[in-house]
Each structure stands twice: as C-alpha cells, then as structure tokens.
XYZ file of C-alpha atoms in Angstrom:
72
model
C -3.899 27.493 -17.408
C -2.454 24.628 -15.043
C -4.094 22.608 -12.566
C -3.199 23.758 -8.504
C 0.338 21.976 -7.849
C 2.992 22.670 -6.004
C 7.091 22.443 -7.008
C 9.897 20.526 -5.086
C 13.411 20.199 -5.154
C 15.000 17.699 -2.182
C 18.477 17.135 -2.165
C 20.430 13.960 -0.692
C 23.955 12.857 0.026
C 23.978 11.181 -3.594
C 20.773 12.172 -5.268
C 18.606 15.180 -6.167
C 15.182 15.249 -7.525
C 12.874 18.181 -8.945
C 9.265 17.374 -9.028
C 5.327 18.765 -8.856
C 3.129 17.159 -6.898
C -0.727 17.415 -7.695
C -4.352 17.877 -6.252
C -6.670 14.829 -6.702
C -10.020 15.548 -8.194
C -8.805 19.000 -10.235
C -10.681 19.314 -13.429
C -7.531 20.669 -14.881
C -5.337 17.922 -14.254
C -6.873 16.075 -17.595
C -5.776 18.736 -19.549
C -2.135 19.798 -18.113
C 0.321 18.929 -20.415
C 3.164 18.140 -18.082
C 0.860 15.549 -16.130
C -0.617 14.074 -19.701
C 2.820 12.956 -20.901
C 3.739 11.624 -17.866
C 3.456 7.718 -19.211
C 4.933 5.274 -15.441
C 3.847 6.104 -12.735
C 1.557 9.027 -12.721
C -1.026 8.598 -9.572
C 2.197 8.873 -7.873
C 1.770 13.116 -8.971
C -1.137 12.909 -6.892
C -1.217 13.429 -3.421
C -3.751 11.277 -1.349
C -6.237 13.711 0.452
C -7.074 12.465 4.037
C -10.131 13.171 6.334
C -9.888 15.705 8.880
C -8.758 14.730 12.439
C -11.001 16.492 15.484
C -7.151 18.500 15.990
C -7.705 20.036 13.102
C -9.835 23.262 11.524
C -13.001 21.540 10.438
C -12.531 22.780 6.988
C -8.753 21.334 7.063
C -7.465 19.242 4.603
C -4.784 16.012 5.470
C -2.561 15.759 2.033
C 0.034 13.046 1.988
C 2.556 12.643 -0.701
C 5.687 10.835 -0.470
C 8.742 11.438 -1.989
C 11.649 8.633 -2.132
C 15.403 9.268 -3.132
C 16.567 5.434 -3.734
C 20.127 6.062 -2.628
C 19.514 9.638 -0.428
C-alpha cells in the first residue's frame, strides 16, 4: 500500500517533468519505496501544509508545493 500522493506531469517550452508530490505527517511515507530511494532532495516530495485562513471551510487544509522547470 502507498502513502496519499498525488501525480504530475507539467510541460514547458524546453522541459518536461513527471513527478508525485506527498502528504507531510503520513505514516506510510517511511515505508513507500519510491519516496525511500529518493537520496537529494526529498522534503522537496513533501508539500508544506498551511493553517486555515477565516475564507476558508474550517476543516480546510492550505497545501503548497512548488514545482520549478529550470529552463520552462
């Protein structure tokens, strides 16, 4: 079984990346096997949950994660 994530593909003039961007704080994400081997980088998988803003659902959850294409 694999942690909650979610898949993207984004597509530039010059580059194209395909990547999965996960949930902070899943018990699963120690044992996913994709996110284990990732060796640079990794806490840039994991999105950065914010606190709800009063124009929000109380229960709402502010998730940022960025994604960069170095030549677009």
């Amino acid at each position: 079984m694999r942690p909650p994530h979610l898949h993207f593909e984004v597509t530039g003039k010059i580059n194209r990346t395909i990547t999965q961007m996960y949930f902070p704080g899943e018990p699963l994400n120690d044992k996913d096997l994709l996110l284990q081997n990732i060796r640079a980088n990794k806490d840039s998988l994991i999105a950065k949950v914010l606190p709800a803003t009063s124009d929000v659902e109380p229960d709402s959850r502010i998730v940022v994660w960025d994604i960069v294409l170095d030549k677009g």
